[in-house]
Every structure is written in C-alpha cells, then in structure tokens.
PDB file of C-alpha atoms in Angstrom:
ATOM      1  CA  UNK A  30       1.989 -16.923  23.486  1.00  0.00           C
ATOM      2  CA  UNK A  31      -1.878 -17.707  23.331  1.00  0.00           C
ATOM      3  CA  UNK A  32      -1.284 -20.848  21.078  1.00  0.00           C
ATOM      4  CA  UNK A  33      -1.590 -23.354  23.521  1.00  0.00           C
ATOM      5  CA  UNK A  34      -4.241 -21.934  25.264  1.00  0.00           C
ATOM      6  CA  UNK A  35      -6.421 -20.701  22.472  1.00  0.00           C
ATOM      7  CA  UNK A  36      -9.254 -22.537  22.954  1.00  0.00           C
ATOM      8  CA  UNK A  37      -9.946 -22.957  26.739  1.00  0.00           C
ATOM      9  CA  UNK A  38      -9.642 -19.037  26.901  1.00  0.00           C
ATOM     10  CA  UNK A  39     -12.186 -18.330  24.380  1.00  0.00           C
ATOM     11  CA  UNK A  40     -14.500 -21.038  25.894  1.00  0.00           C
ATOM     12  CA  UNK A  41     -13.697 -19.059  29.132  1.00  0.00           C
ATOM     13  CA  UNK A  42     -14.106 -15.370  27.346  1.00  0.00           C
ATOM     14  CA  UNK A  43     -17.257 -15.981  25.300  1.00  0.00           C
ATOM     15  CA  UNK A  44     -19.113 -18.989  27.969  1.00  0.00           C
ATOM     16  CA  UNK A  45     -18.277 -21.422  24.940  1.00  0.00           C
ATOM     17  CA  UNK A  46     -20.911 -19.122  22.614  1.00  0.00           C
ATOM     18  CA  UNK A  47     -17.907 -18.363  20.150  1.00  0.00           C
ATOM     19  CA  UNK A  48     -18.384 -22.073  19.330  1.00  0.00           C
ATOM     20  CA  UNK A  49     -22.156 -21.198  18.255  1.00  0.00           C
ATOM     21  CA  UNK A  50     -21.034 -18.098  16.326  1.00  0.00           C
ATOM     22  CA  UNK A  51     -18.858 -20.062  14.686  1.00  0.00           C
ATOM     23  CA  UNK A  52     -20.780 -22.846  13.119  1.00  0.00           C
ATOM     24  CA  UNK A  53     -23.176 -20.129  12.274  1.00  0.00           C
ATOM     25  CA  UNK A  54     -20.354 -18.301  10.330  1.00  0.00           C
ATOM     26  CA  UNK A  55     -19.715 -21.302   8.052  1.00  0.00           C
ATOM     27  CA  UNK A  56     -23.068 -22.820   7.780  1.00  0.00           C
ATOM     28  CA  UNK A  57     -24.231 -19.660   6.184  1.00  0.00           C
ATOM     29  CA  UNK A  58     -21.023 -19.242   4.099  1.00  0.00           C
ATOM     30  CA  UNK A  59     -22.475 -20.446   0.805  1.00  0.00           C
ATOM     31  CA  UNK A  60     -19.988 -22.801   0.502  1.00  0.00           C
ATOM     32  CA  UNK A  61     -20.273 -26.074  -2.083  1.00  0.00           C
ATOM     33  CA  UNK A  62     -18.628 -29.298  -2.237  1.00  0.00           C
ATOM     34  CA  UNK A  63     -15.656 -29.126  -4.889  1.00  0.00           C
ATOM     35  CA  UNK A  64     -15.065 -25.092  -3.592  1.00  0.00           C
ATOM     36  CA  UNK A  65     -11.818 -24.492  -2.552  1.00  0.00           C
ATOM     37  CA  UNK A  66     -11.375 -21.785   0.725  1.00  0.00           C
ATOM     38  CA  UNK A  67      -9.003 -20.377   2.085  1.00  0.00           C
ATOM     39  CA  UNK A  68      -9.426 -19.628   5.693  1.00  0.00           C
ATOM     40  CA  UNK A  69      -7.205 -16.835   7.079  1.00  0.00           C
ATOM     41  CA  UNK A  70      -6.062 -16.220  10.538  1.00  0.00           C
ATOM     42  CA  UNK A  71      -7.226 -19.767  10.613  1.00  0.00           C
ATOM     43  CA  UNK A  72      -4.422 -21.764  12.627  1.00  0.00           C
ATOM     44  CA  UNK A  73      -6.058 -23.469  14.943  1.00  0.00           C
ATOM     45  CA  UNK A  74      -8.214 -24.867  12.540  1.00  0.00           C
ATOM     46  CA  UNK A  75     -11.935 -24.872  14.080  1.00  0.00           C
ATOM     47  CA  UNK A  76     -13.248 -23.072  11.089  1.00  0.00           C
ATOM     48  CA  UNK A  77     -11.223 -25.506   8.671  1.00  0.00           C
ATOM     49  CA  UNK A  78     -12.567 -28.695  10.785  1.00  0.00           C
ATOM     50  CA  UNK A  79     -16.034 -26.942   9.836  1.00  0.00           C
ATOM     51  CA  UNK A  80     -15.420 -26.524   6.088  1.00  0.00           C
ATOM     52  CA  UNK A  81     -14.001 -29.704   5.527  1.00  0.00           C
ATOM     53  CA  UNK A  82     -17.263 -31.474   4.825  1.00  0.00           C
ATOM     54  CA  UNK A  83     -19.088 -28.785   3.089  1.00  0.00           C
ATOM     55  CA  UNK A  84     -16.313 -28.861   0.366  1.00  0.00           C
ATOM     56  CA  UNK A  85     -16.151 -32.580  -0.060  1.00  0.00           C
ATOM     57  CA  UNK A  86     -13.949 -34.931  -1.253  1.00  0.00           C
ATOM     58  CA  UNK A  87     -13.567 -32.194  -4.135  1.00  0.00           C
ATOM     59  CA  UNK A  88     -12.862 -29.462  -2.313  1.00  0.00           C
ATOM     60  CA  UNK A  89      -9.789 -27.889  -0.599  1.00  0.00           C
ATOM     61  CA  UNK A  90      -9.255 -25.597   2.391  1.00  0.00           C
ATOM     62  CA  UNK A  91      -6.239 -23.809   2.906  1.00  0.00           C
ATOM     63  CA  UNK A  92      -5.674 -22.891   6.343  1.00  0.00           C
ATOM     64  CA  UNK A  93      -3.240 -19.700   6.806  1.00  0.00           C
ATOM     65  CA  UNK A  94      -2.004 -17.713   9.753  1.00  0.00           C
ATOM     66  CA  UNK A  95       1.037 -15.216  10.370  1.00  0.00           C
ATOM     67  CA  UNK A  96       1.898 -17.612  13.217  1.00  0.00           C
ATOM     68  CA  UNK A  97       3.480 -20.612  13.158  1.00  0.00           C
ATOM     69  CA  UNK A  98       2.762 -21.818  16.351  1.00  0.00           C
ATOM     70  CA  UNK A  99      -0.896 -21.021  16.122  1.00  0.00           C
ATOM     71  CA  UNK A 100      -0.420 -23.200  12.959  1.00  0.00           C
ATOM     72  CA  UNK A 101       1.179 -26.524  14.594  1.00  0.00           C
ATOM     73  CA  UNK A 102      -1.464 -26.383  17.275  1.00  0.00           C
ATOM     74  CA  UNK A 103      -4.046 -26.650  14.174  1.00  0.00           C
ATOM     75  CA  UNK A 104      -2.455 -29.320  11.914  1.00  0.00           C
ATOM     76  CA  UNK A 105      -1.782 -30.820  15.051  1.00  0.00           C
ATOM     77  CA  UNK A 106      -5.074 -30.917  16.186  1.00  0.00           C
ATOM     78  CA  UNK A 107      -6.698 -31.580  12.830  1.00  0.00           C
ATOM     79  CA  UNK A 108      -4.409 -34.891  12.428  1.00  0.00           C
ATOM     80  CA  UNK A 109      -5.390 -35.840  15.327  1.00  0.00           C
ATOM     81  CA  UNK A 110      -9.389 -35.659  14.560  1.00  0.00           C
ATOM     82  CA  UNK A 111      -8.175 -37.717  11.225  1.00  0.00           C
ATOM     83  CA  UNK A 112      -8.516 -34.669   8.802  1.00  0.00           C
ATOM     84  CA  UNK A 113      -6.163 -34.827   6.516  1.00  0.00           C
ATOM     85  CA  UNK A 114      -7.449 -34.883   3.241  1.00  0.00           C
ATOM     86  CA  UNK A 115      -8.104 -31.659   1.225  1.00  0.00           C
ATOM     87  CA  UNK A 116      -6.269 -29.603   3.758  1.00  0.00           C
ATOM     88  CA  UNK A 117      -3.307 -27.476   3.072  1.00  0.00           C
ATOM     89  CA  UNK A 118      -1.407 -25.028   5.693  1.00  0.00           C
ATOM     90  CA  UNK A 119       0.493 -21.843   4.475  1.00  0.00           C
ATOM     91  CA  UNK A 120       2.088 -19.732   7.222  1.00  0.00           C
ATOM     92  CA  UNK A 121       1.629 -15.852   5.235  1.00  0.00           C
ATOM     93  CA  UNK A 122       0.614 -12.458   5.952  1.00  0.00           C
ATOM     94  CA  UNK A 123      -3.108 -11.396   5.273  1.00  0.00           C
ATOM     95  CA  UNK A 124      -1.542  -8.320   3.350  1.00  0.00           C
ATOM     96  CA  UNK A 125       0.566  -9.963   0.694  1.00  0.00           C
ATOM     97  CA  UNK A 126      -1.179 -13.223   0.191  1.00  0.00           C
ATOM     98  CA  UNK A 127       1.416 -15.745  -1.856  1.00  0.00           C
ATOM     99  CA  UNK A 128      -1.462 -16.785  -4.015  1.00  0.00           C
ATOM    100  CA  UNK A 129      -2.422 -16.132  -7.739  1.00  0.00           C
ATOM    101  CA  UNK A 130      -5.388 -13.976  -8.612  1.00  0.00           C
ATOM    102  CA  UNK A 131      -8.837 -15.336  -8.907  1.00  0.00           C
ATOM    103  CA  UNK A 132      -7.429 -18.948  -6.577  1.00  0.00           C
ATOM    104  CA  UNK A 133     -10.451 -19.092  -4.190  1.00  0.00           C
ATOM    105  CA  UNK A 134     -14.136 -19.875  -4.133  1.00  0.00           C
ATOM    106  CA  UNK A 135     -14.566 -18.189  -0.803  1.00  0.00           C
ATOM    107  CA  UNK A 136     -11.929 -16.522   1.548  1.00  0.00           C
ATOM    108  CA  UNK A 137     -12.875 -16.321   5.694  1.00  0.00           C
ATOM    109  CA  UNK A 138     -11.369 -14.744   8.491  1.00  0.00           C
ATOM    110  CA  UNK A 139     -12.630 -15.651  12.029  1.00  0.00           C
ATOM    111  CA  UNK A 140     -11.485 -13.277  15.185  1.00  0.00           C
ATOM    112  CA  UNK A 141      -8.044 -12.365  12.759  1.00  0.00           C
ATOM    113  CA  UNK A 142      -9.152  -8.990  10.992  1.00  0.00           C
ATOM    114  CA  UNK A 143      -8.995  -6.678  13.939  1.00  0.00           C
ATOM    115  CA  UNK A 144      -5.158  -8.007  14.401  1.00  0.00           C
ATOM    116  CA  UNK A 145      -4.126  -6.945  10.948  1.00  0.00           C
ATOM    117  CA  UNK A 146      -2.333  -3.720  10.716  1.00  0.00           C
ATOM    118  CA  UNK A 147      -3.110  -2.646   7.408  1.00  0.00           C
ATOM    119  CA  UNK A 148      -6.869  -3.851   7.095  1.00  0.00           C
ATOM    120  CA  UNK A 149      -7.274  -1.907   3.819  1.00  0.00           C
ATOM    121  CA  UNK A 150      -4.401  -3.829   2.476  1.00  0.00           C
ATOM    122  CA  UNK A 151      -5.518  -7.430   3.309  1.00  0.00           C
ATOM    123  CA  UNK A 152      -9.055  -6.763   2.275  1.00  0.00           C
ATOM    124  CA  UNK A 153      -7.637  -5.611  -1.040  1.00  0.00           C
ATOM    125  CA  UNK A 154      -5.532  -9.099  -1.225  1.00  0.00           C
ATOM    126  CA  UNK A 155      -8.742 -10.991   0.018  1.00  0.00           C
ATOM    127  CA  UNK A 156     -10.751  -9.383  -3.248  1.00  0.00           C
ATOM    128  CA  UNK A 157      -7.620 -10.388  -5.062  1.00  0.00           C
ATOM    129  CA  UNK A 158      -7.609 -14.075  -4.384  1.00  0.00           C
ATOM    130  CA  UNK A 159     -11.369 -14.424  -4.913  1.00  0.00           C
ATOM    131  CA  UNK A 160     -12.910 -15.550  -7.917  1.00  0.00           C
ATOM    132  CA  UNK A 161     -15.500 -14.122  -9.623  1.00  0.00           C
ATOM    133  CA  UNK A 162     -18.837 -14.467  -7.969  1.00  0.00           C
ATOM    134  CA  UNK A 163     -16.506 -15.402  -4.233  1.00  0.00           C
ATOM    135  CA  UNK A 164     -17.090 -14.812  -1.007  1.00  0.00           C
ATOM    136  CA  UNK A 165     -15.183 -12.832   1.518  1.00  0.00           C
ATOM    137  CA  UNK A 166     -16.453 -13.360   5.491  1.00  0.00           C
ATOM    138  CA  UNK A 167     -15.330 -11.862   8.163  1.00  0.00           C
ATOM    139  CA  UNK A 168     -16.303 -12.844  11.521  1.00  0.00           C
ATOM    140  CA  UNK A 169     -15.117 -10.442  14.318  1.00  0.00           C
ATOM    141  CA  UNK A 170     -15.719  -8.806  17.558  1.00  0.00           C
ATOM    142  CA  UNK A 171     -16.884  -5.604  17.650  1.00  0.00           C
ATOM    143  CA  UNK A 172     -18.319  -2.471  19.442  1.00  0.00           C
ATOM    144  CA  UNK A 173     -21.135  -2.811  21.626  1.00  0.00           C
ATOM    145  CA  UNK A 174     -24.208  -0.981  20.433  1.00  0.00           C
ATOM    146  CA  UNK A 175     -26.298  -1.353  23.487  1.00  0.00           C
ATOM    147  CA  UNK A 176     -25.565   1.697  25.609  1.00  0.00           C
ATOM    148  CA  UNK A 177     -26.504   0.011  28.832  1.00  0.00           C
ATOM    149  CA  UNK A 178     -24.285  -3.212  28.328  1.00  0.00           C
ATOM    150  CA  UNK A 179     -21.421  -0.927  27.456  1.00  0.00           C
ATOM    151  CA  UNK A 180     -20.237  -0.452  30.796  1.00  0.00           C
ATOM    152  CA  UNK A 181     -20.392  -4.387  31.836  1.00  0.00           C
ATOM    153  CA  UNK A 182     -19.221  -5.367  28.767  1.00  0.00           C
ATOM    154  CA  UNK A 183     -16.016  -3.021  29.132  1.00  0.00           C
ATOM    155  CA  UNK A 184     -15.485  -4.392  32.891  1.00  0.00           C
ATOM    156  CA  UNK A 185     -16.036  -8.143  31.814  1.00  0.00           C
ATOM    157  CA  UNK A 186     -12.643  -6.947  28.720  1.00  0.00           C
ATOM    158  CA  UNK A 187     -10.346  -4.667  30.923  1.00  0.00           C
ATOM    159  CA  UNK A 188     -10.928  -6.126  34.277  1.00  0.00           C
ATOM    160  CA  UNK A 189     -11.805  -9.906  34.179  1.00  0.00           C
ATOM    161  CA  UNK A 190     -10.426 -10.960  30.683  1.00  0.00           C
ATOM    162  CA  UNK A 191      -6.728 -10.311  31.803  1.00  0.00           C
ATOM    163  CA  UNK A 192      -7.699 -11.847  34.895  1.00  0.00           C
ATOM    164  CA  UNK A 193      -8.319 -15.004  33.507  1.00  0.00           C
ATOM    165  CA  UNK A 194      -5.491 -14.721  30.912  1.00  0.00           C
ATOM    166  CA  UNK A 195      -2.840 -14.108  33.703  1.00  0.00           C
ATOM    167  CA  UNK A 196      -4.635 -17.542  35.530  1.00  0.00           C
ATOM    168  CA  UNK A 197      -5.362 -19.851  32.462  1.00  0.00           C
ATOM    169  CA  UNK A 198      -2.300 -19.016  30.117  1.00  0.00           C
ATOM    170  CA  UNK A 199      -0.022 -17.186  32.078  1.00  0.00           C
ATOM    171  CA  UNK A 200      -0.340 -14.083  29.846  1.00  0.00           C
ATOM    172  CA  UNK A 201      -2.242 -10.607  30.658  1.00  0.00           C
ATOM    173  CA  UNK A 202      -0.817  -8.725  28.556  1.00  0.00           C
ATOM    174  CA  UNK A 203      -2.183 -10.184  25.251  1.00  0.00           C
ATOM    175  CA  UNK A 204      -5.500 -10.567  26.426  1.00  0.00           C
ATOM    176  CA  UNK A 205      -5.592  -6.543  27.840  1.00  0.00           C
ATOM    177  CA  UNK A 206      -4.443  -6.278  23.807  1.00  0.00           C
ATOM    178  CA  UNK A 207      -7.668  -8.054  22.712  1.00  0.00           C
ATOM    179  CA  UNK A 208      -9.935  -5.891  24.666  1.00  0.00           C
ATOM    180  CA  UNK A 209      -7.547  -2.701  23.286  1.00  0.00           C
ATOM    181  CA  UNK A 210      -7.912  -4.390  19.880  1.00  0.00           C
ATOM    182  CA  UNK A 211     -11.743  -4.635  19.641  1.00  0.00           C
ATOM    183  CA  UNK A 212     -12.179  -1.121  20.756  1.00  0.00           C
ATOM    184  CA  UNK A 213     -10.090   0.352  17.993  1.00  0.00           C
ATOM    185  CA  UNK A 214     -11.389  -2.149  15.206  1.00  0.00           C
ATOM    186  CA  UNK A 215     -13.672  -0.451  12.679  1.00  0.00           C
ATOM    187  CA  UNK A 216     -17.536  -1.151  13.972  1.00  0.00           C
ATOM    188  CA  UNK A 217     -20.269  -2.660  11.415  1.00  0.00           C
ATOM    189  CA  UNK A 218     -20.715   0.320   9.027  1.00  0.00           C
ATOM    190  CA  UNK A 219     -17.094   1.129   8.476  1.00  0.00           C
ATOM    191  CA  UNK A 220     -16.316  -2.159   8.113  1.00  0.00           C
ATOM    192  CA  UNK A 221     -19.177  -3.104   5.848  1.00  0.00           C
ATOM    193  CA  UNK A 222     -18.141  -0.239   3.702  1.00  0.00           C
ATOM    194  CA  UNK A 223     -14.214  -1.146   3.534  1.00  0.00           C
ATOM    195  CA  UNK A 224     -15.112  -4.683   2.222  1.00  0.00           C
ATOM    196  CA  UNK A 225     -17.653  -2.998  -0.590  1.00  0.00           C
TER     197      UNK A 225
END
C-alpha cells in the first residue's frame, strides 16, 4: 500500500536526508563501468537511477523486489527519466534468488533487509549470486546508539511517523510496522557479523 507514496513519505520521514544517504551508499559501492548489480528490494528504482551511470553502457542493473507494485512505480518512473538501457526488472524473493551462482559484480539492498523474514537465508543467496571478489551492501535503518536521542527518536517513529502515514498515504498501519521493524532488526555488530 506504500507504493504510490514511497517517496514523499521518506522525504517526509528522513527531512529528504535518505536522499543524501543514498548517493553516499552507491558512490562508495566500488562499482565499475561494465559491472553488472543487482539491486534488491530495489523497486522504486532510486538506487538503480544511481547505478546506471557508474556501470556504463557495459554494465547492467537488475532491479528486484517481492512487490510488484513497488516494481511498476520504478520501471515506471525510470522510463519516464529515459533509462532504459542496461536495466532489467525481476519481481523475486531475497531468499531464493532465481539467479545462477557467481551472476553479480555487486548485490545492494537499500531500506529492504529489515523486511525480510529469514535474513540468514537471503544473505546466504546474496553470497550466492556474487562473484568472486563482489560486493554485498546493505543500507538500513537501525538502532539508535545515542542514549539521549533515544527517547525523541522513538516519539518522532511511534507517534509522528504514523501520523503522517495516516495523512500523506492513507496508511498507519504500515508505517507503525516500520518503526516495529527497525527496532527488531539486528543493530551494526550482529549484522556486520551475519554478512561475514
């Protein structure tokens, strides 16, 4: 239900910084021209609009997602901008990718990890799908390690998030789930440690 919405809420949720995070996330990615990538939980396609020219004319980015809708809003909005070339779309689950071993130069997953039920699983098919010598990046919300902003950052992701969720997209519920979802994700060491 957040498809349509996607982006105005997270401009809304982070004050637009999730933009700066990620061109961060891909400009220190290592990736080459000619790689090919395959960007998971990726439908709306801001990550694959950013790896586009670092691959090149070469290259190839594969942009999957468990939802489909989340997946038409991104070729959709992709088209639009004119990127076409070296672009694929594959609607899959993170835990059973339908790719051969060793397919990717680099595999990322933006704000889509903490969703996955079986984390161990889909980092296990992530090391599958790599090459030798790829990358796996994960960019994702976490815990907050500053004891003082704890308490304003949990008001700001029980209180106001669904607030603005119910007002912008009509929907609460799934953004009371983000807030539930970032709490129980793994924090920086555990998660650091699962992709080792």
């Amino acid at each position: 239900s957040v498809a349509r919405k996607y982006d105005i809420m997270n401009d809304l949720m982070s004050f637009g910084v999730h933009r700066l995070w990620k061109r961060h996330f891909v400009a220190t990615s290592g990736v080459r021209p000619g790689d090919c990538v395959l960007d998971l939980a990726g439908g709306t396609g801001d990550i694959a609009a950013l790896l586009l020219p670092r691959v090149g004319e070469r290259g190839h980015v594969v942009v999957g997602d468990i939802n489909g809708d989340m997946l038409r809003v991104g070729r959709d909005r992709l088209t639009d901008r004119g990127l076409l070339r070296g672009l694929g779309y594959a609607r899959l689950d993170a835990e059973a990718l339908p790719f051969p071993d060793r397919s990717f130069d680099c595999v990322t997953m933006a704000f889509g990890l903490r969703n996955v039920t079986r984390k161990e699983n889909a980092l296990a098919e992530i090391h599958r799908v790599l090459k030798i010598g790829g990358r796996a990046l994960v960019l994702e919300f976490s815990s907050v390690r500053e004891p003082l902003l704890k308490p304003l950052y949990d008001f700001h992701s029980f209180s106001v998030l669904p607030r603005i969720g119910k007002l912008i997209a009509g929907d609460d519920a799934s953004y009371r789930y983000l807030a539930e979802s970032i709490r129980k994700h793994p924090d920086q060491a555990t998660l650091k440690r699962m992709m080792e």
